JSON list of C-alpha atoms in Angstrom, two decimals:
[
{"chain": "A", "resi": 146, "resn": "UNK", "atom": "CA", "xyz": [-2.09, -6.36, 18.55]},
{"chain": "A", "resi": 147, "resn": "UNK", "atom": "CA", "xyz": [-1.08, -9.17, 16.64]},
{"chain": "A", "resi": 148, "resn": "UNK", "atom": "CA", "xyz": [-2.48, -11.66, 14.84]},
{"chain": "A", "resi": 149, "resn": "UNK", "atom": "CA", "xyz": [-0.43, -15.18, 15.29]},
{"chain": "A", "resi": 150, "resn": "UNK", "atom": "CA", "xyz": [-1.99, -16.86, 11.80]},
{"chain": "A", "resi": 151, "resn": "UNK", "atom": "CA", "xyz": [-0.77, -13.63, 9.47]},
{"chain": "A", "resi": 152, "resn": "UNK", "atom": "CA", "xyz": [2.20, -13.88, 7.73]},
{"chain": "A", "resi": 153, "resn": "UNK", "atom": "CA", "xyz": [2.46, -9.64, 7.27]},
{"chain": "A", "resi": 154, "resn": "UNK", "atom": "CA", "xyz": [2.63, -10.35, 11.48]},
{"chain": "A", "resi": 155, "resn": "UNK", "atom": "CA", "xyz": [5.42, -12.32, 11.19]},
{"chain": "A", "resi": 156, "resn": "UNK", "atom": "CA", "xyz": [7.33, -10.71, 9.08]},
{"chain": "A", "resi": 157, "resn": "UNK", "atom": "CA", "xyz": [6.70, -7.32, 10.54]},
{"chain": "A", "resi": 158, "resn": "UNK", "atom": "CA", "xyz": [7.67, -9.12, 13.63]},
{"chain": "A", "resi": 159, "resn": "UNK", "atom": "CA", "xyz": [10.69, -10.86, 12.82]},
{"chain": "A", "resi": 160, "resn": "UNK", "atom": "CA", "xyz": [9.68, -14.28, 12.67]},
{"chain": "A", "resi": 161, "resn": "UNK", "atom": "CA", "xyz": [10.21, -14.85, 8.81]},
{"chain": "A", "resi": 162, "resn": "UNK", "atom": "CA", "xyz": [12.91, -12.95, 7.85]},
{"chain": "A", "resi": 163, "resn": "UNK", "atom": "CA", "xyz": [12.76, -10.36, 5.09]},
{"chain": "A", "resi": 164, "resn": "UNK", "atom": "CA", "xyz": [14.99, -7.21, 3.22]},
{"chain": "A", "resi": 165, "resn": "UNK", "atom": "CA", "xyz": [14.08, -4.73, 5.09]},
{"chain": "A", "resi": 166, "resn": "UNK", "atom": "CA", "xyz": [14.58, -1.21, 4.08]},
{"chain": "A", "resi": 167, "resn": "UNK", "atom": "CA", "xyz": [13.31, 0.87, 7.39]},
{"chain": "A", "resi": 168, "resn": "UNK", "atom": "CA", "xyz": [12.01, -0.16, 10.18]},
{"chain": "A", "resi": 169, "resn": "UNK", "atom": "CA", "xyz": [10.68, 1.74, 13.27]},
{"chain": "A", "resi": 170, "resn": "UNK", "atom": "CA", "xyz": [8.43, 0.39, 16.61]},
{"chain": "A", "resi": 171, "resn": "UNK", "atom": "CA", "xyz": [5.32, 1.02, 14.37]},
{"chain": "A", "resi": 172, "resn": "UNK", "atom": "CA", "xyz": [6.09, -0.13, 10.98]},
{"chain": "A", "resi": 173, "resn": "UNK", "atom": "CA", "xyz": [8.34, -2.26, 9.12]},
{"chain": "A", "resi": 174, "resn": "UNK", "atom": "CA", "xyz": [9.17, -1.90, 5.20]},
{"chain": "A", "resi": 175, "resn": "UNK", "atom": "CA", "xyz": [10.18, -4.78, 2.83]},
{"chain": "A", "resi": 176, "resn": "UNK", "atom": "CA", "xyz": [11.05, -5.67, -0.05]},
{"chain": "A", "resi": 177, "resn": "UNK", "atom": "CA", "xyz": [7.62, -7.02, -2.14]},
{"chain": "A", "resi": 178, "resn": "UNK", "atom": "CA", "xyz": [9.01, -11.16, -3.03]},
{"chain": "A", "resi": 179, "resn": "UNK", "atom": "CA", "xyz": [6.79, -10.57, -6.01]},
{"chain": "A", "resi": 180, "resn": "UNK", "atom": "CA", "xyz": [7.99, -7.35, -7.33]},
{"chain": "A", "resi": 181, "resn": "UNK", "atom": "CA", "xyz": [6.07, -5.28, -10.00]},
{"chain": "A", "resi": 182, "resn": "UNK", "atom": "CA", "xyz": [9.72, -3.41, -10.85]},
{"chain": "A", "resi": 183, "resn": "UNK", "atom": "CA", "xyz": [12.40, -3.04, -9.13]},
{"chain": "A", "resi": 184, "resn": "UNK", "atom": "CA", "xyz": [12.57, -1.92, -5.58]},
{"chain": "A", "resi": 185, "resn": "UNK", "atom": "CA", "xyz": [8.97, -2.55, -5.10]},
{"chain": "A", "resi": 186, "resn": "UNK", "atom": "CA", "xyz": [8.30, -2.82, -1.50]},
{"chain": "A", "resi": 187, "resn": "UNK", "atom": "CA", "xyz": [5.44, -3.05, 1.00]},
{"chain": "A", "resi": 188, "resn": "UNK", "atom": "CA", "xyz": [4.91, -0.71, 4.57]},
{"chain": "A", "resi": 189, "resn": "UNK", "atom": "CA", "xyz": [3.49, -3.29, 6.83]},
{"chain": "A", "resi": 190, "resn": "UNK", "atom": "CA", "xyz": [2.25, -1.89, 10.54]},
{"chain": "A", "resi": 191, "resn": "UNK", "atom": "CA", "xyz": [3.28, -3.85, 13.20]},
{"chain": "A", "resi": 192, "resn": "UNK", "atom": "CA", "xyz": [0.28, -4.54, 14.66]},
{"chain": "A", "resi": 193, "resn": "UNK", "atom": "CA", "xyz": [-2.25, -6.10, 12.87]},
{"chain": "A", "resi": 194, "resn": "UNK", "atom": "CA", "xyz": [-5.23, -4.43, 11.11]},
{"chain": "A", "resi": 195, "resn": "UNK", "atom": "CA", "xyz": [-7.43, -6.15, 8.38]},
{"chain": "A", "resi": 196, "resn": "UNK", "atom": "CA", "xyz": [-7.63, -3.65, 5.63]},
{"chain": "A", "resi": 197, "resn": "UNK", "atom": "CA", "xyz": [-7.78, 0.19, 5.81]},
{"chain": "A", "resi": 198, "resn": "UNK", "atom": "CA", "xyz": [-11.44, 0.25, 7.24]},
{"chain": "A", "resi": 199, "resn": "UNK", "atom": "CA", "xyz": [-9.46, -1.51, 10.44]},
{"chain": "A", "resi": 200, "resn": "UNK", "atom": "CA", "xyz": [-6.71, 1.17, 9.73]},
{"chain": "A", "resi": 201, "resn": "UNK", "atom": "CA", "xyz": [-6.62, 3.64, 13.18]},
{"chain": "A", "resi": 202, "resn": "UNK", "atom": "CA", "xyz": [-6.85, 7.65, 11.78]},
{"chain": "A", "resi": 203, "resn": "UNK", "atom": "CA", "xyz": [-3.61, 8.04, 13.48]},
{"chain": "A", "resi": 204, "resn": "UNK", "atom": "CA", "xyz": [-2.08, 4.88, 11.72]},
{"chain": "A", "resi": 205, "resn": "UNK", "atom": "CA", "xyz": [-2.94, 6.08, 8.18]},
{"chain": "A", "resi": 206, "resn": "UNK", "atom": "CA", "xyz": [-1.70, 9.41, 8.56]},
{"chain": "A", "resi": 207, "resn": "UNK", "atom": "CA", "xyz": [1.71, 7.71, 10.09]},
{"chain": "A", "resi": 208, "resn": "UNK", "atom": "CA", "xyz": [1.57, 5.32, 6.85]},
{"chain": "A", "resi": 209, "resn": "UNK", "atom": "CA", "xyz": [1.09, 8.52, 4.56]},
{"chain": "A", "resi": 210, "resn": "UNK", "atom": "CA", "xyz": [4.25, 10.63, 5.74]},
{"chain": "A", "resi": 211, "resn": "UNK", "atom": "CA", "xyz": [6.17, 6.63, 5.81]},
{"chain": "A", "resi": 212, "resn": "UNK", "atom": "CA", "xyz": [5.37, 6.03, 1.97]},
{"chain": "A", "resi": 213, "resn": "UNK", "atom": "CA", "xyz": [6.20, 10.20, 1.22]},
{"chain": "A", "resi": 214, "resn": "UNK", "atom": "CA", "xyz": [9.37, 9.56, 2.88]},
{"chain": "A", "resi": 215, "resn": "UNK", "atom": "CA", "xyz": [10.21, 6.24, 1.57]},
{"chain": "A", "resi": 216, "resn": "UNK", "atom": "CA", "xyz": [8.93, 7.67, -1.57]},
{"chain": "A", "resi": 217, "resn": "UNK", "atom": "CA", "xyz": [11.84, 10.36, -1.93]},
{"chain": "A", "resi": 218, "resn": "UNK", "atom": "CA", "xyz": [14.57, 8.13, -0.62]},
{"chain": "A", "resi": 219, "resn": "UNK", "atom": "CA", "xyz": [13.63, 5.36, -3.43]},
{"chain": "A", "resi": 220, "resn": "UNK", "atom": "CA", "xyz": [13.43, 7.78, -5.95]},
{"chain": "A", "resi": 221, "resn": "UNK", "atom": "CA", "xyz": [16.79, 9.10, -5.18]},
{"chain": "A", "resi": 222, "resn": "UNK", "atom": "CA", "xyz": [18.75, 6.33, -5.06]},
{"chain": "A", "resi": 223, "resn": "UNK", "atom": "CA", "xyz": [17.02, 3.95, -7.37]},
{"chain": "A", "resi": 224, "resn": "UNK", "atom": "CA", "xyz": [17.07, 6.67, -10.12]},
{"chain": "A", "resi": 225, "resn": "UNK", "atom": "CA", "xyz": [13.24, 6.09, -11.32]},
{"chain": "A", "resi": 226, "resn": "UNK", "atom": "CA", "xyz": [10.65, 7.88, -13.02]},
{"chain": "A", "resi": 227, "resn": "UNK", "atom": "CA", "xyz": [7.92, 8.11, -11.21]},
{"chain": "A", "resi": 228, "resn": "UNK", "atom": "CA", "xyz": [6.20, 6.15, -8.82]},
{"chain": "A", "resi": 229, "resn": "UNK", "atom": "CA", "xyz": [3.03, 4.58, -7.83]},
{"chain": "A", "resi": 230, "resn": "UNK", "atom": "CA", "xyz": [1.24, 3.81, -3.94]},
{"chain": "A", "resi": 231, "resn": "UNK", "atom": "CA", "xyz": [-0.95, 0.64, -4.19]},
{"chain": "A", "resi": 232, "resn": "UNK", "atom": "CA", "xyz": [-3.25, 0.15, -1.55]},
{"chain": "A", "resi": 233, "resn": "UNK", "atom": "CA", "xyz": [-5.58, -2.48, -1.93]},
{"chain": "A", "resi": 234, "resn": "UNK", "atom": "CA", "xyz": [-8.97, -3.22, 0.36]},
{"chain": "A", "resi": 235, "resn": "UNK", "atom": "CA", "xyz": [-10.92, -6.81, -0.57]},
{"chain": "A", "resi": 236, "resn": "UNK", "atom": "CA", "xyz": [-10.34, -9.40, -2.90]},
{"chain": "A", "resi": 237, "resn": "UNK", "atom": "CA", "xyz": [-12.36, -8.09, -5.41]},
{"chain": "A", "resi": 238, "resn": "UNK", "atom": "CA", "xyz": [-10.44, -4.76, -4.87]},
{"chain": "A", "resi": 239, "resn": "UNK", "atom": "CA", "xyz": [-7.28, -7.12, -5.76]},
{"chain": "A", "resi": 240, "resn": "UNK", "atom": "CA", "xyz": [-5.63, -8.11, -2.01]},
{"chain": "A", "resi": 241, "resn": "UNK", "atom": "CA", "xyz": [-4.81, -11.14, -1.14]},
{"chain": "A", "resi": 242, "resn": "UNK", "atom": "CA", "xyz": [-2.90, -10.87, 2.48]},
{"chain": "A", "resi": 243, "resn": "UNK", "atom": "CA", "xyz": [-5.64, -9.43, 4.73]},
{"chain": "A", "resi": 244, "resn": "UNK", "atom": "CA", "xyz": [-3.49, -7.06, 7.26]},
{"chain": "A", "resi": 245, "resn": "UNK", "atom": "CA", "xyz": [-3.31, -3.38, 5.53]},
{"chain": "A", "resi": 246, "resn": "UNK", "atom": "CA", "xyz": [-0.15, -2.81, 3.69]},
{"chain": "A", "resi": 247, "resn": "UNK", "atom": "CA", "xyz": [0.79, -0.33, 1.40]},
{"chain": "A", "resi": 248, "resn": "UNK", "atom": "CA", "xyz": [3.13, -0.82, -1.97]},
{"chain": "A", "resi": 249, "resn": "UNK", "atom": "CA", "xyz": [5.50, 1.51, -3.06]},
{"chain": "A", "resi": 250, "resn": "UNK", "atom": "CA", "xyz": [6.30, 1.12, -6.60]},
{"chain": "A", "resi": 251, "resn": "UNK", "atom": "CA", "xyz": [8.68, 2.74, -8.67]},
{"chain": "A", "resi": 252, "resn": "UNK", "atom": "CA", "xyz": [8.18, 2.88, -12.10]},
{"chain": "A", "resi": 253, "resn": "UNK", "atom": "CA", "xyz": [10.95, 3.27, -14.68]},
{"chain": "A", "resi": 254, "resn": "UNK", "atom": "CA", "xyz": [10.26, 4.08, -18.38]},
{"chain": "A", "resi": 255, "resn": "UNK", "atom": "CA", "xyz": [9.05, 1.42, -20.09]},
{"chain": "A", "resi": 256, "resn": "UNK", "atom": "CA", "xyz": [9.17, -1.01, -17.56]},
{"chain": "A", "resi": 257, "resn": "UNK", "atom": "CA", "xyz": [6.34, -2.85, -19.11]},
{"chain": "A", "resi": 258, "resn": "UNK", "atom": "CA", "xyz": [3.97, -2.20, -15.94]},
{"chain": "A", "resi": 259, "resn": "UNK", "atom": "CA", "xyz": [0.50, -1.07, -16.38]},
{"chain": "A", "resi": 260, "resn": "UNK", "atom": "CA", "xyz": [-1.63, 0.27, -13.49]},
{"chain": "A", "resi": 261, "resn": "UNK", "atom": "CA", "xyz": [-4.60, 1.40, -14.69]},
{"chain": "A", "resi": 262, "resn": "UNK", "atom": "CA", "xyz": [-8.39, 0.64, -15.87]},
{"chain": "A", "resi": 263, "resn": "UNK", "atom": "CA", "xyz": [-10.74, 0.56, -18.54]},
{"chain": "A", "resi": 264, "resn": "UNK", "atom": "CA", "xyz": [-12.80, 4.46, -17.87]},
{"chain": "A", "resi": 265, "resn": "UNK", "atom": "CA", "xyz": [-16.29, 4.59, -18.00]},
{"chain": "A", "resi": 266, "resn": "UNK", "atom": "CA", "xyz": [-18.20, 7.34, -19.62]},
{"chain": "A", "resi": 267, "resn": "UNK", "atom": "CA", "xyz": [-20.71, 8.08, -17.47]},
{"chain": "A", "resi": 268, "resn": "UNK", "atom": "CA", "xyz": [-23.63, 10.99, -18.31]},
{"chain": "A", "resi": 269, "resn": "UNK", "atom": "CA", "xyz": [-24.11, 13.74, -16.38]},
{"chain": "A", "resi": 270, "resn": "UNK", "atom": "CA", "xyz": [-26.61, 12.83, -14.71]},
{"chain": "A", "resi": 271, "resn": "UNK", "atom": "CA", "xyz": [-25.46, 9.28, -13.92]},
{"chain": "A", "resi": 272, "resn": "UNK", "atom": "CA", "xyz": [-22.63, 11.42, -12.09]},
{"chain": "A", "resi": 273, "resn": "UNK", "atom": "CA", "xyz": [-25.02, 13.56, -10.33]},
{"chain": "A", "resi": 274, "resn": "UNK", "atom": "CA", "xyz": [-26.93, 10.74, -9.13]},
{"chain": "A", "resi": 275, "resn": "UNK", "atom": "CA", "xyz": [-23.95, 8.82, -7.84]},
{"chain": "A", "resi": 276, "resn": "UNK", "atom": "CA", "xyz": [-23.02, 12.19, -5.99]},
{"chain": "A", "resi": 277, "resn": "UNK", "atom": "CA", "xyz": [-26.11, 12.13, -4.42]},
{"chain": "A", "resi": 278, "resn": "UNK", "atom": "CA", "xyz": [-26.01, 8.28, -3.22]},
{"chain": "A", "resi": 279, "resn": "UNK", "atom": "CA", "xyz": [-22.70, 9.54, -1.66]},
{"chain": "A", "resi": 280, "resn": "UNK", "atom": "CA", "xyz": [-22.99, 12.63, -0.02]},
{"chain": "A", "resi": 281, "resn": "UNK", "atom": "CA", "xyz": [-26.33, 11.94, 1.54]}
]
């Protein structure tokens, strides 16, 4: 399933070309063109889902053990600190291409990144109210 207007489908296709670290019949990985650090890079399926709510069970497990692996082999050979998965879902959550792709980040001391947020400090029962809204 692919969707002809995407540019994630045409890269994880082969029609723009791209620095591809893996590739498989399921997924490609890129390097991001807008990098947060170096050797920032993107898992794009090959076929074409919106945003993780699209994402098939069996696709986001296969995306999970992807980023793990891609995770180790990054961190190994580009000698970073730590690392960060970005996944984003809406453009209020912050995507901007709407086919699901995950960003592997690695992050290097003081690299000058920030991923993070301003935390709330909700009461107790503000939490157990939200608790309830979810689990029921």
């Amino acid at each position: 399933m692919r969707d002809d207007n995407c540019i994630f489908c045409k890269i994880a296709h082969g029609d723009i070309p791209s620095k591809v670290l893996y590739e498989d019949n399921e997924f490609k990985v890129i390097l991001d063109l807008g990098p947060a650090t170096k050797g920032h890079a993107l898992i794009l399926p090959k076929n074409h889902y919106h945003d993780l709510y699209e994402l098939p069970d069996e696709e986001a497990a296969k995306v999970m053990l992807l980023a793990k692996k891609m995770a180790i082999h990054m961190t190994e050979k580009l000698k970073c600190d730590g690392f960060n998965l970005v996944q984003n879902n809406g453009e209020a959550a912050g995507q901007t291409v709407f086919h699901f792709h995950l960003h592997l980040i690695p992050r290097y001391k003081e690299d000058g990144q920030t991923l993070g947020w301003k935390a709330l400090e909700p009461s107790q029962e503000e939490l157990e109210k939200i608790k309830n809204i979810i689990i029921n």
